[in-house]
CSV table of C-alpha atoms and ligand atoms in Angstrom, one decimal:
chain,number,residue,atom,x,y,z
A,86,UNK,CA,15.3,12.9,-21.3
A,87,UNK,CA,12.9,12.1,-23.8
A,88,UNK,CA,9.0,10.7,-22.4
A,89,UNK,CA,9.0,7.2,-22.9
A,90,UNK,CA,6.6,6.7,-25.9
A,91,UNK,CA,4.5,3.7,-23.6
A,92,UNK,CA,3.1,3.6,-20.6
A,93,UNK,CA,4.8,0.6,-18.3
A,94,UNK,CA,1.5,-1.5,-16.9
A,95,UNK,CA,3.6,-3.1,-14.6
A,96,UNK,CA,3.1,0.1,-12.3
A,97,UNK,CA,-0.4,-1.8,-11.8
A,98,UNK,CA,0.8,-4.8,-11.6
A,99,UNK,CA,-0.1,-7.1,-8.4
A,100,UNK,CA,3.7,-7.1,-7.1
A,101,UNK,CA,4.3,-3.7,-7.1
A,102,UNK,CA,1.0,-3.1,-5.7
A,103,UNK,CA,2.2,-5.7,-2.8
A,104,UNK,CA,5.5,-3.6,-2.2
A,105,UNK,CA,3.5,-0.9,-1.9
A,106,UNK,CA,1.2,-1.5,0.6
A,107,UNK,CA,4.0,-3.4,2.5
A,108,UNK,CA,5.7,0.0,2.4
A,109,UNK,CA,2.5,2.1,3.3
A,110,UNK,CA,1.6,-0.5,6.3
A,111,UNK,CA,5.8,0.0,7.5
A,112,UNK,CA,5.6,3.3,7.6
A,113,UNK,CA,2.4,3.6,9.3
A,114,UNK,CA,3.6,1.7,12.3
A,115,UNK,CA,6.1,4.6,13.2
A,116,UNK,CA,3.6,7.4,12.4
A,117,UNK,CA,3.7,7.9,16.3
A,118,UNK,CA,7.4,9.6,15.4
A,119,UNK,CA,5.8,12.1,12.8
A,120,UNK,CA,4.1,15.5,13.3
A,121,UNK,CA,1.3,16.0,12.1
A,122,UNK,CA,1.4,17.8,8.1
A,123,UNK,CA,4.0,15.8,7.1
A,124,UNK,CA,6.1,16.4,4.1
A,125,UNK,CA,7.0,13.5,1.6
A,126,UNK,CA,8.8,13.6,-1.0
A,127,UNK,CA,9.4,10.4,-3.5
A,128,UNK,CA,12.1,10.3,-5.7
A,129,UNK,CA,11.8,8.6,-8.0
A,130,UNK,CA,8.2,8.6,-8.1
A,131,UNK,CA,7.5,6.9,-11.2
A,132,UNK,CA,3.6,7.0,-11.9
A,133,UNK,CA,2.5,8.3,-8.3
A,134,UNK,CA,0.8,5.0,-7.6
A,135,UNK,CA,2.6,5.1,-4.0
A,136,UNK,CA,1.5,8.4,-3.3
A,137,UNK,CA,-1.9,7.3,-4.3
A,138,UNK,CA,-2.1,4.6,-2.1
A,139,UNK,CA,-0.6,6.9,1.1
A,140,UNK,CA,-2.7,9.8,0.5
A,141,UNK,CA,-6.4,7.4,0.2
A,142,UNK,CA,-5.4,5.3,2.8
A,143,UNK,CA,-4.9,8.4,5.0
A,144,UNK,CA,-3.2,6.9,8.2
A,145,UNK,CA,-0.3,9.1,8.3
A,146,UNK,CA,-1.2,13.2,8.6
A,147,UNK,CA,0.4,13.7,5.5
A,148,UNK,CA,0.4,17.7,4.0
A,149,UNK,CA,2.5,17.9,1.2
A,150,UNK,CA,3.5,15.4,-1.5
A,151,UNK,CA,6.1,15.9,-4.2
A,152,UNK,CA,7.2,13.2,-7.1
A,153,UNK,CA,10.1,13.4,-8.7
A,154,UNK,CA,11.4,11.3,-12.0
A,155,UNK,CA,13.6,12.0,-14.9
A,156,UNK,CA,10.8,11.1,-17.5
A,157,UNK,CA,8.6,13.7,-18.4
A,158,UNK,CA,6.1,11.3,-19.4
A,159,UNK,CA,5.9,9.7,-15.4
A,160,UNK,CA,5.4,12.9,-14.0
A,161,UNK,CA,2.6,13.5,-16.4
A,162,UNK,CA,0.6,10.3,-15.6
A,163,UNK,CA,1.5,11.0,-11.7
A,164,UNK,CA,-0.2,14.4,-12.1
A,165,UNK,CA,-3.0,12.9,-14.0
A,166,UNK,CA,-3.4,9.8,-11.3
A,167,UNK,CA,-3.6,12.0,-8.4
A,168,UNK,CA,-5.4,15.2,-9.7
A,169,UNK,CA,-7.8,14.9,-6.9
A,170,UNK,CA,-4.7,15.8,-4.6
A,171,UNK,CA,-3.2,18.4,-6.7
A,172,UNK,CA,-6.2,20.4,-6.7
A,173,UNK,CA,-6.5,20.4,-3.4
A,174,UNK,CA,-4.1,23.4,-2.9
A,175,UNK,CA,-1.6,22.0,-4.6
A,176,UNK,CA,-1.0,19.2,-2.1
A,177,UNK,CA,0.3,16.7,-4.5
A,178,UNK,CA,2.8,17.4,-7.4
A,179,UNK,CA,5.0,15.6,-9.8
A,180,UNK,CA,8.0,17.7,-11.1
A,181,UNK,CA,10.5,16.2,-13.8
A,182,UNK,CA,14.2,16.1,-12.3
A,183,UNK,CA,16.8,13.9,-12.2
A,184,UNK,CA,17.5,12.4,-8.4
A,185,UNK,CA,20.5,14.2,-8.7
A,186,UNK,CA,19.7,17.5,-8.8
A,187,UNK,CA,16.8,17.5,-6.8
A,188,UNK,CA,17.2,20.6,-4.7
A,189,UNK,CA,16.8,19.3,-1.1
A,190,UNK,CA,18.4,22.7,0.4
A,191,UNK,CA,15.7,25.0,-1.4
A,192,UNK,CA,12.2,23.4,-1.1
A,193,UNK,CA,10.5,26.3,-1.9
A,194,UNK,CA,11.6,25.9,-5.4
A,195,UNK,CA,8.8,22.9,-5.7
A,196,UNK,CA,6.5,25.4,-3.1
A,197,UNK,CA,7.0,22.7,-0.7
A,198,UNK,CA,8.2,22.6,3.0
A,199,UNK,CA,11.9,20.3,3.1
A,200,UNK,CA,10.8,16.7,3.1
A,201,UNK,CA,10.3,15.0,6.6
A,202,UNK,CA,11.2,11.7,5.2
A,203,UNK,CA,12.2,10.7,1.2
A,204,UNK,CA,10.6,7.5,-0.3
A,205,UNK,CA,13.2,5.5,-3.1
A,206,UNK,CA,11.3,2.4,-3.9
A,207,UNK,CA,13.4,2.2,-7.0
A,208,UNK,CA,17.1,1.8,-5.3
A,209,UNK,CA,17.7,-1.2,-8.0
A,210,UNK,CA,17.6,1.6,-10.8
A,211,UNK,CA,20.5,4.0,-9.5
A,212,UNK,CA,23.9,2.7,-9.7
A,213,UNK,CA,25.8,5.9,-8.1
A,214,UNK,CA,25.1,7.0,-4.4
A,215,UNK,CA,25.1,10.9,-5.2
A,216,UNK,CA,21.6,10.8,-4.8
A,217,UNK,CA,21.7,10.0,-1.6
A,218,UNK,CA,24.5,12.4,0.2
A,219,UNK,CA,22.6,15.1,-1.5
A,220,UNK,CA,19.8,14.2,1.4
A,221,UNK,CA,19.9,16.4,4.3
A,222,UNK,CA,21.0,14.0,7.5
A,223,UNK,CA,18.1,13.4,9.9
A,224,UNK,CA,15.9,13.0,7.1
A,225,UNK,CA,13.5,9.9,7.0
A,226,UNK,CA,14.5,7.8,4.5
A,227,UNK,CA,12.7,4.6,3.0
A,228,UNK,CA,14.6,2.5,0.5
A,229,UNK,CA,13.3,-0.5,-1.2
A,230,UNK,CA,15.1,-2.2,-3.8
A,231,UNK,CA,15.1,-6.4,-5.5
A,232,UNK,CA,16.7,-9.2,-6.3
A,233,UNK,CA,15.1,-9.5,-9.5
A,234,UNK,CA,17.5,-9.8,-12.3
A,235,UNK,CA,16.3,-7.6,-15.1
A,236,UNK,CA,19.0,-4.9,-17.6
A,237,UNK,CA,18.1,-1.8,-15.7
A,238,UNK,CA,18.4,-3.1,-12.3
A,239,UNK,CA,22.1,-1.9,-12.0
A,240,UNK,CA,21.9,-1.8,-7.9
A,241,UNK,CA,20.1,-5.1,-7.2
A,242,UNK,CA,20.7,-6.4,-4.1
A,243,UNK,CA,20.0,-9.7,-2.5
A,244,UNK,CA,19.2,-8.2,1.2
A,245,UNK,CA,17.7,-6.1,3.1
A,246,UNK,CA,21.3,-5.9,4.8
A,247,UNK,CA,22.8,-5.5,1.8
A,248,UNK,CA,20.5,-2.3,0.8
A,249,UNK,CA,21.5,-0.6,4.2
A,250,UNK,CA,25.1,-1.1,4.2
A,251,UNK,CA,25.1,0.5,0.2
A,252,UNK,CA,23.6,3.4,2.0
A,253,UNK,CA,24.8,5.8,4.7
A,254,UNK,CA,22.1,5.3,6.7
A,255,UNK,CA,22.9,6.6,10.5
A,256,UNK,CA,19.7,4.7,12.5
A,257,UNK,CA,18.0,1.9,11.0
A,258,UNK,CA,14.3,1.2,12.1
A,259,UNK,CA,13.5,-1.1,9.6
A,260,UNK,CA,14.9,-4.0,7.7
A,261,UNK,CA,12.5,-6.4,5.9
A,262,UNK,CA,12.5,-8.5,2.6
A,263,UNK,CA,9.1,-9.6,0.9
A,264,UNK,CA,8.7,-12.8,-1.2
A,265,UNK,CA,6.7,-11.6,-4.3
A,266,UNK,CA,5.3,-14.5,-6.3
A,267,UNK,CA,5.0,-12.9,-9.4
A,268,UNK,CA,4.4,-15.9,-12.3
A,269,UNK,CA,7.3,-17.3,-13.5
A,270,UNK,CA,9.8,-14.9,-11.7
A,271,UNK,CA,9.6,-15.1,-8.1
A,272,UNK,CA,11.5,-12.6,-6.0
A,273,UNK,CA,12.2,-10.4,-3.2
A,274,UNK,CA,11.6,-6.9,-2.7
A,275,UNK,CA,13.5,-6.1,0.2
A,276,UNK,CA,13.2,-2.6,2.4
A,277,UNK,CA,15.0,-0.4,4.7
A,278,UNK,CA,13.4,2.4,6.9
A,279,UNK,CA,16.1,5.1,8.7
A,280,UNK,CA,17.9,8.1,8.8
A,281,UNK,CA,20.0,9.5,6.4
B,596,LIG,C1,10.6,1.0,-13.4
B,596,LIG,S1,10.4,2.4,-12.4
B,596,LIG,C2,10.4,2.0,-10.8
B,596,LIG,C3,10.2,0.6,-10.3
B,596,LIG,C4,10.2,0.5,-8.8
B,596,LIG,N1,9.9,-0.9,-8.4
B,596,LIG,C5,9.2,1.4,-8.1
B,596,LIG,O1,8.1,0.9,-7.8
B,596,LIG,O2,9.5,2.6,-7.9
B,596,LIG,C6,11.9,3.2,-12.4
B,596,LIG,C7,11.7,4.7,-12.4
B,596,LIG,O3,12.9,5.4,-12.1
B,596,LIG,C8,13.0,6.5,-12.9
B,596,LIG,N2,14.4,6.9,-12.8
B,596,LIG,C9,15.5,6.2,-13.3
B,596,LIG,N3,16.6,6.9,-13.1
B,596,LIG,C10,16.3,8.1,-12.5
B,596,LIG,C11,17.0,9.3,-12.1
B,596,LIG,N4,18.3,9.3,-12.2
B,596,LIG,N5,16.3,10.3,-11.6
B,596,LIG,C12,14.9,10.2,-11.4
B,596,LIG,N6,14.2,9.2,-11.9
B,596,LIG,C13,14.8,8.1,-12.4
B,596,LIG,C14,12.5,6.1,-14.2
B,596,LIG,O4,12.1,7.2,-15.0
B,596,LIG,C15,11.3,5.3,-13.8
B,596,LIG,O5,10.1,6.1,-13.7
């Protein structure tokens, strides 16, 4: 794929920040059920804002962060937005890849440990489930996905329960929606935290 030739400001934007958080503050509450150094993976990662937003608000023991997106341009701003990670041995990195063939069998090939759980906050974008079976089962996985009707959102969903049941999940822990009050198009961003 080609970088895309602008660089999409909604990434800043104060929804997405909102879903975020939401997501960071979720997965904090079960941070009893994690070891400490923990591996996270995102996929896709888009511009690393997430990972920023875990790593500086530091509640989970998190080691090892890797971002994944299929446009070269993302995983250069997400590189550039958390440099202060990367240099710190290398503890965050984005890598260009398609969800598909992200190699969840052979970590070392993104000198990582295999993810303790996988982040998707972009399930709205990804039509086929392939992506998913490829993750190994046990694996923490946290979904989000919308209801807001845009071309590119091929998976929307108007559920949390409706997000689950389009993925094998095997435990849930969390189901949740969020009303997002963004001007002129409110919506839901609705989220799912289990095990693949
Ligand atoms: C608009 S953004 C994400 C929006 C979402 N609300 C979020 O916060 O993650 C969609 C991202 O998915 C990435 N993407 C789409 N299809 C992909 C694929 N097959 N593999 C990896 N990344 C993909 C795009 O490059 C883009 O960075």
């Amino acid at each position: 794929m080609k970088p895309s030739q602008t660089v999409d400001l909604d990434a800043w934007s104060e929804s997405q920040i909102q879903s975020k958080l939401w997501l960071c503050g979720e997965l904090e509450l079960l941070q009893n059920r994690f070891a400490a150094d923990l591996t996270v993976w995102m996929a896709p990662g888009w511009y690393g804002v997430l990972a920023l937003l875990l790593l500086v608000r530091s509640r989970l023991k998190i080691g090892i962060v890797r971002s994944f997106d299929i446009d070269p341009r993302a995983t250069e701003i997400a590189n550039a937005v958390n440099a202060a990670w990367s240099a710190q041995n290398g503890r965050f990195r984005a890598l260009t890849a398609d969800i598909d063939t992200v190699e969840f069998q052979h970590p070392q090939l993104y000198h990582s440990p295999k993810p303790d759980v996988l982040i998707n906050t972009a399930c709205e974008h990804l039509g086929k489930r392939t992506w998913f079976e490829r993750i190994p089962k046990g694996t923490l996985v946290v979904l989000q996905s919308t209801d807001l009707v845009d071309p590119d959102h091929v998976a929307r969903v108007s559920s949390a329960g409706e997000l689950t049941r389009q993925l094998p999940i095997s435990e849930v822990l969390f189901e949740g929606s969020l009303r997002v009050d963004r001007p002129g198009n409110p919506h839901h961003r609705f989220m799912t935290i289990g095990f693949a």
